[in-house]
CSV table of C-alpha atoms in Angstrom, one decimal:
chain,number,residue,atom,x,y,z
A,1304,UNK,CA,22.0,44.2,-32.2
A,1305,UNK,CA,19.2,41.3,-32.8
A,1306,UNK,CA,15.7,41.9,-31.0
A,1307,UNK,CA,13.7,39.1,-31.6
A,1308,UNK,CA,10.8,36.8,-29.7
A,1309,UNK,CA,10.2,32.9,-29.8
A,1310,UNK,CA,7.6,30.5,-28.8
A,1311,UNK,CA,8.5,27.8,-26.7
A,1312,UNK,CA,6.7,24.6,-27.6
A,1313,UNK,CA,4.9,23.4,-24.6
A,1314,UNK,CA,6.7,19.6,-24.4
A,1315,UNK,CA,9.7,21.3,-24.6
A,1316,UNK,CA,12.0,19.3,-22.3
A,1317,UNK,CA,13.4,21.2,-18.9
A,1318,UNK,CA,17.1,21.8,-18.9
A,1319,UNK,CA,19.4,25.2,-20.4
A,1320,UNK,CA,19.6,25.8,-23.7
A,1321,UNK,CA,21.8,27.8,-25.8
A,1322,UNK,CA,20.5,30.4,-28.3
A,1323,UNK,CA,23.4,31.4,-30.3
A,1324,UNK,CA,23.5,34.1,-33.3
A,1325,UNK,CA,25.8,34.9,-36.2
A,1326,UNK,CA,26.2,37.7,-38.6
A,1327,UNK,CA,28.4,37.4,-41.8
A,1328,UNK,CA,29.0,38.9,-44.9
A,1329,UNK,CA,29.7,37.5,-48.5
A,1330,UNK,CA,31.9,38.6,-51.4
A,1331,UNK,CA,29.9,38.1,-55.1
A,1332,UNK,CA,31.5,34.4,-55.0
A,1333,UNK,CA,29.9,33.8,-52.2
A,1334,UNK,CA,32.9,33.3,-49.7
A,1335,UNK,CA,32.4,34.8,-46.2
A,1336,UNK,CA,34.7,37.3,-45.8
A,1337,UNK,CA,33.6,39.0,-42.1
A,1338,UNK,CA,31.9,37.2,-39.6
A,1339,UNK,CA,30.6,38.0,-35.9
A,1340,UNK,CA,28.7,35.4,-33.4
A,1341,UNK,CA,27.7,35.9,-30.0
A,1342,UNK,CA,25.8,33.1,-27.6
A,1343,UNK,CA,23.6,33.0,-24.3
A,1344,UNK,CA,21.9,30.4,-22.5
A,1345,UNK,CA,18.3,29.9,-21.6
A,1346,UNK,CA,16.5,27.5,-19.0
A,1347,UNK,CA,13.6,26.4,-19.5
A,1348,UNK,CA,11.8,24.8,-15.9
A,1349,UNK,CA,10.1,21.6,-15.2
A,1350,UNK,CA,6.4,21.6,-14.8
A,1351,UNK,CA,4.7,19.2,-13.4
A,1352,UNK,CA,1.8,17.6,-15.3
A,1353,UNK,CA,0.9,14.6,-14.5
A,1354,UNK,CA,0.8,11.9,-11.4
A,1355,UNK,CA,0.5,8.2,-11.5
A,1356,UNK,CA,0.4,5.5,-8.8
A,1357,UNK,CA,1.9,2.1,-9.9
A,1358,UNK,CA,0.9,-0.6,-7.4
A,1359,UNK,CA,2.5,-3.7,-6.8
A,1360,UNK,CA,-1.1,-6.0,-6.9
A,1361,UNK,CA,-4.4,-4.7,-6.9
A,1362,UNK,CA,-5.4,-7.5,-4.9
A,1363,UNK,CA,-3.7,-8.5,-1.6
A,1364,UNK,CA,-4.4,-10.2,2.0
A,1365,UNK,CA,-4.5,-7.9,5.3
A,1366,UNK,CA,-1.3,-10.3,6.3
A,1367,UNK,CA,0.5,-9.0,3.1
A,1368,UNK,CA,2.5,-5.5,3.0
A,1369,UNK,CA,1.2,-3.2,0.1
A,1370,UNK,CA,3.8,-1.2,-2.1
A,1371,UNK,CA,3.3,1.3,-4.5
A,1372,UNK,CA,5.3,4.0,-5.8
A,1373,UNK,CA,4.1,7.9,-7.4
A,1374,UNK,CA,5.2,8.9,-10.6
A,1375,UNK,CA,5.3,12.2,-11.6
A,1376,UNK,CA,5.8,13.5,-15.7
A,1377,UNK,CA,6.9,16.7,-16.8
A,1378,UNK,CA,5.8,18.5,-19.8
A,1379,UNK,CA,7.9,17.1,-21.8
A,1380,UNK,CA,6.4,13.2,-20.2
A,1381,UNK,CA,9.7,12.9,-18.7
A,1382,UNK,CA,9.8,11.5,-14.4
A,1383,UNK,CA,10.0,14.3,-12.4
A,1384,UNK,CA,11.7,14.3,-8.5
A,1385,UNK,CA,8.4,16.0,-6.2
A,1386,UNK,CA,7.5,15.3,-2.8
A,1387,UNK,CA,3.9,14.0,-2.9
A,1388,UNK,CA,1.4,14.4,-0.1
A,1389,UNK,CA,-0.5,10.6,0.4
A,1390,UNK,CA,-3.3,9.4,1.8
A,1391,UNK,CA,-4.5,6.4,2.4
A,1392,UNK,CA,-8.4,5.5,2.6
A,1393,UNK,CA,-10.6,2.5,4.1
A,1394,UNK,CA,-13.3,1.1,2.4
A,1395,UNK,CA,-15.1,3.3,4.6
A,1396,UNK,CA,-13.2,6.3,3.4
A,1397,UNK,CA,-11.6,6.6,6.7
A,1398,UNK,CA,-8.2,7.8,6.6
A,1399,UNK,CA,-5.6,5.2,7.5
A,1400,UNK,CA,-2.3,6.9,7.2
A,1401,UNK,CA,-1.4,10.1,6.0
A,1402,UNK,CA,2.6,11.1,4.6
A,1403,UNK,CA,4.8,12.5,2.0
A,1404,UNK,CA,6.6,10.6,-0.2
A,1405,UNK,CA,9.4,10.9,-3.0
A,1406,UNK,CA,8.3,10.3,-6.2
A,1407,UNK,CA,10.6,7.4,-7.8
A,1408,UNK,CA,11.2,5.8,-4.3
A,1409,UNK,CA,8.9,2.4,-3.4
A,1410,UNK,CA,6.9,3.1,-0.1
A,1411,UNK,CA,5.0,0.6,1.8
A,1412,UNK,CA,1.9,0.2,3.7
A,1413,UNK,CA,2.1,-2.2,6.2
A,1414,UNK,CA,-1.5,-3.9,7.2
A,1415,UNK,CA,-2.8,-5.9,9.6
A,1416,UNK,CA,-4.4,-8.9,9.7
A,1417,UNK,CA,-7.2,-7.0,11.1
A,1418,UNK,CA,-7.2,-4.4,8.6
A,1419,UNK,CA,-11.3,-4.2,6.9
A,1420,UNK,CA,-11.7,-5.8,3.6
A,1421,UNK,CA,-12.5,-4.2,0.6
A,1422,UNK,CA,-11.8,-1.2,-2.0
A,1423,UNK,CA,-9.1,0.4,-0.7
A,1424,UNK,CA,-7.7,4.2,-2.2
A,1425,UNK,CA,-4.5,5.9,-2.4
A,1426,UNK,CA,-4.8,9.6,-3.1
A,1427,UNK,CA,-1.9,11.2,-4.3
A,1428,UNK,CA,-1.8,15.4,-4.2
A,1429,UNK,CA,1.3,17.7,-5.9
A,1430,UNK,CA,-0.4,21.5,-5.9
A,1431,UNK,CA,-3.1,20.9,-7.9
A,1432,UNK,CA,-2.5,17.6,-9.6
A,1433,UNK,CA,-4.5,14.7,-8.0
A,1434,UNK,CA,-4.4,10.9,-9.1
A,1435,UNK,CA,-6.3,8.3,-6.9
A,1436,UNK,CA,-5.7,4.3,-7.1
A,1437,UNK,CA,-7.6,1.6,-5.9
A,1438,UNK,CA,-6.4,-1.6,-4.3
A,1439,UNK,CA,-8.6,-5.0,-2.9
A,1440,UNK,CA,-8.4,-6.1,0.9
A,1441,UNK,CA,-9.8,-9.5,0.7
A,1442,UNK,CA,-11.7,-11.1,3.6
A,1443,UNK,CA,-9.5,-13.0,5.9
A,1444,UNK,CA,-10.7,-15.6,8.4
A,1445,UNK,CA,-7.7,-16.5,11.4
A,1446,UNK,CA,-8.0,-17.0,15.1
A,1447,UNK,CA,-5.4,-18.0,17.7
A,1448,UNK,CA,-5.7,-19.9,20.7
A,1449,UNK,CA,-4.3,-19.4,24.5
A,1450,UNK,CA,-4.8,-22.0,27.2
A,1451,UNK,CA,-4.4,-21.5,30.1
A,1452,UNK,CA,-5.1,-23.7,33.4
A,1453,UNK,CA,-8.8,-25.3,32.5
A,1454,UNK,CA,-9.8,-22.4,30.4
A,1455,UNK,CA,-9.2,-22.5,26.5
A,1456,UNK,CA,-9.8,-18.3,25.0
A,1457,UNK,CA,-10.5,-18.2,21.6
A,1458,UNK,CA,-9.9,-14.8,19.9
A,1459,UNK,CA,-10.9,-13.8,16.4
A,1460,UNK,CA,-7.5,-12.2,14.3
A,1461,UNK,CA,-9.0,-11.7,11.2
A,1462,UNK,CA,-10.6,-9.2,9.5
A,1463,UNK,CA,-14.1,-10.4,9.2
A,1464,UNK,CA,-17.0,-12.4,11.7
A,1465,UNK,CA,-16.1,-15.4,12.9
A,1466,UNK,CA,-19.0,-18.1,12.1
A,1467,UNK,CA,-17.6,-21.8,11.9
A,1468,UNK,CA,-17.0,-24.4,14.3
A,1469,UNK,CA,-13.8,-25.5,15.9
A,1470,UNK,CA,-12.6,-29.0,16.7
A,1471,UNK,CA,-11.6,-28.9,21.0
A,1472,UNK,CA,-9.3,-32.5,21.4
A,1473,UNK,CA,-8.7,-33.1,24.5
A,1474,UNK,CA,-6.8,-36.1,25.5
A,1475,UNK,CA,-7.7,-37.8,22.0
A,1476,UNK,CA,-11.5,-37.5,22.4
A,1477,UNK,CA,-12.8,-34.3,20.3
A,1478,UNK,CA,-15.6,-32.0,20.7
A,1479,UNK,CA,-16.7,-30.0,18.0
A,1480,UNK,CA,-18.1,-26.3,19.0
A,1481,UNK,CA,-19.5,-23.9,16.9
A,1482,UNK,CA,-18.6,-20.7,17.2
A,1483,UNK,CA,-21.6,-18.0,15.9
A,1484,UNK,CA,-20.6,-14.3,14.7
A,1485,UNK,CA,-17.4,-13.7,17.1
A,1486,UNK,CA,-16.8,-10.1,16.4
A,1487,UNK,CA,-13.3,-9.1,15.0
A,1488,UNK,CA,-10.9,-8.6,18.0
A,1489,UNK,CA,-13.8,-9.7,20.7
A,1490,UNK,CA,-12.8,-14.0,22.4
A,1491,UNK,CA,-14.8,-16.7,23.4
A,1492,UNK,CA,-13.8,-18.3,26.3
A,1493,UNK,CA,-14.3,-22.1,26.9
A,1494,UNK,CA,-14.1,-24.4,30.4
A,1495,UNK,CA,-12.4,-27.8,29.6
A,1496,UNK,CA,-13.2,-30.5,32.0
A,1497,UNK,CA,-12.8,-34.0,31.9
A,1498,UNK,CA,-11.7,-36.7,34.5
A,1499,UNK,CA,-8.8,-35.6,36.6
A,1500,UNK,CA,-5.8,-36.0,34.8
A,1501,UNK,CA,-3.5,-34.3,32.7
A,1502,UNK,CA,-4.2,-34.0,28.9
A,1503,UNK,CA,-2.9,-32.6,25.8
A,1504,UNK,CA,-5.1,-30.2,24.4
A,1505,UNK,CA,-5.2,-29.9,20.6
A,1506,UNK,CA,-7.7,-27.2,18.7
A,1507,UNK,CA,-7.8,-26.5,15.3
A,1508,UNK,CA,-10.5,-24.7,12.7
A,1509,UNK,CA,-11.1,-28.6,10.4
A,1510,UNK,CA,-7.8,-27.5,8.3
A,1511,UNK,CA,-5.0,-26.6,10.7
A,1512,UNK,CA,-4.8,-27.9,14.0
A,1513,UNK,CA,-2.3,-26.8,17.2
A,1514,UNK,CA,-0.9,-28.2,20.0
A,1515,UNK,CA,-1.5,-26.0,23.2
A,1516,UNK,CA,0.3,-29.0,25.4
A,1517,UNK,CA,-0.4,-30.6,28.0
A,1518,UNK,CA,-2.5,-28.9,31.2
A,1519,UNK,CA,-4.3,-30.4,34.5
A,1520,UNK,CA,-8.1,-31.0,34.2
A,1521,UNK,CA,-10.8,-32.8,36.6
A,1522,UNK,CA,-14.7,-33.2,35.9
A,1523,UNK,CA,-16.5,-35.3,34.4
């Protein structure tokens, strides 16, 4: 009968383990003449230890998914399988989305142009283990354009206030009007006139320009 007590090292790695013993017995030459062995297993569990968040950028545009995947390492600093709770933040620590995730797997957060530039967080939680990542939203100017009969809407798709002028071309002949602080997600509404006619009605930002086509306008 053996009645003894070990130490497990803390690193040890998860999995079973076999804990075997043997008695034998010697003649004076030193050849074992009886023998007796008997063997049991032993687990030993996985703890989790640690959490990291590997990102694909740290720095990205609101038009641009965001992936990122959670690690998690055992005691033995080997990847773990958890389901980790995850939160995303703002830059005004507002929460933006909120799920659980498998660790290993490559999730994705899907922003919009809209979305506020900025430090960004992703806070990971397993029991007590918490790891937190930062990511960059960087300002993004955009508007599109709608016409439709004489009037020509403006409306601001970016993230940030939009404070520049835009080129109006109506018919070849182009106006330049400056547009002052329009709010993100807020338009600006314009009346084209000119003589009566039909024109094609081109507006554009100084770098891209589009076509609206072609519409019916009288005035001056």
């Amino acid at each position: 009968t053996f009645d003894f007590n070990f130490i497990v090292p803390e690193n040890a790695p998860s999995g079973a383990y076999d804990v075997k013993a043997r008695a034998y017995e010697k003649d004076a030459t030193g050849i074992v003449i009886n023998e007796g062995s008997a063997s049991n297993s032993m687990k030993i569990l996985q703890i989790n230890k640690k959490i990291g968040i590997a990102i694909t950028t740290e720095t990205t545009l609101p038009t641009e998914d965001m992936d990122y995947s959670i690690v998690v390492y055992d005691q033995a600093s080997e990847q773990a399988d958890a389901d980790v709770s995850i939160v995303i933040y703002t830059p005004d620590k507002e929460e933006f989305k909120k799920e659980i995730v498998r660790s290993g797997e490559t999730s994705t957060i899907e922003l919009k142009p809209a979305s506020p530039p900025g430090h960004w967080s992703i806070q990971a939680t397993l029991g007590e283990l918490k790891e937190t990542r930062e990511f960059f939203v960087e300002e993004f100017e955009d508007l599109t354009f709608n016409l439709e009969n004489e009037t020509l809407t403006i409306t601001n798709t970016g993230n940030v206030p939009y404070t520049n002028p835009v080129e109006i071309t109506i018919g070849g002949i182009t106006e330049v009007k400056q547009v002052n602080g329009l709010p993100v997600g807020e338009s600006k509404r314009f009346r084209l006139v000119a003589p009566d006619g039909e024109y094609e009605i081109m507006v554009g930002d100084g770098l891209n320009k589009n076509e609206l086509g072609t519409t019916f306008l009288t005035g001056k």
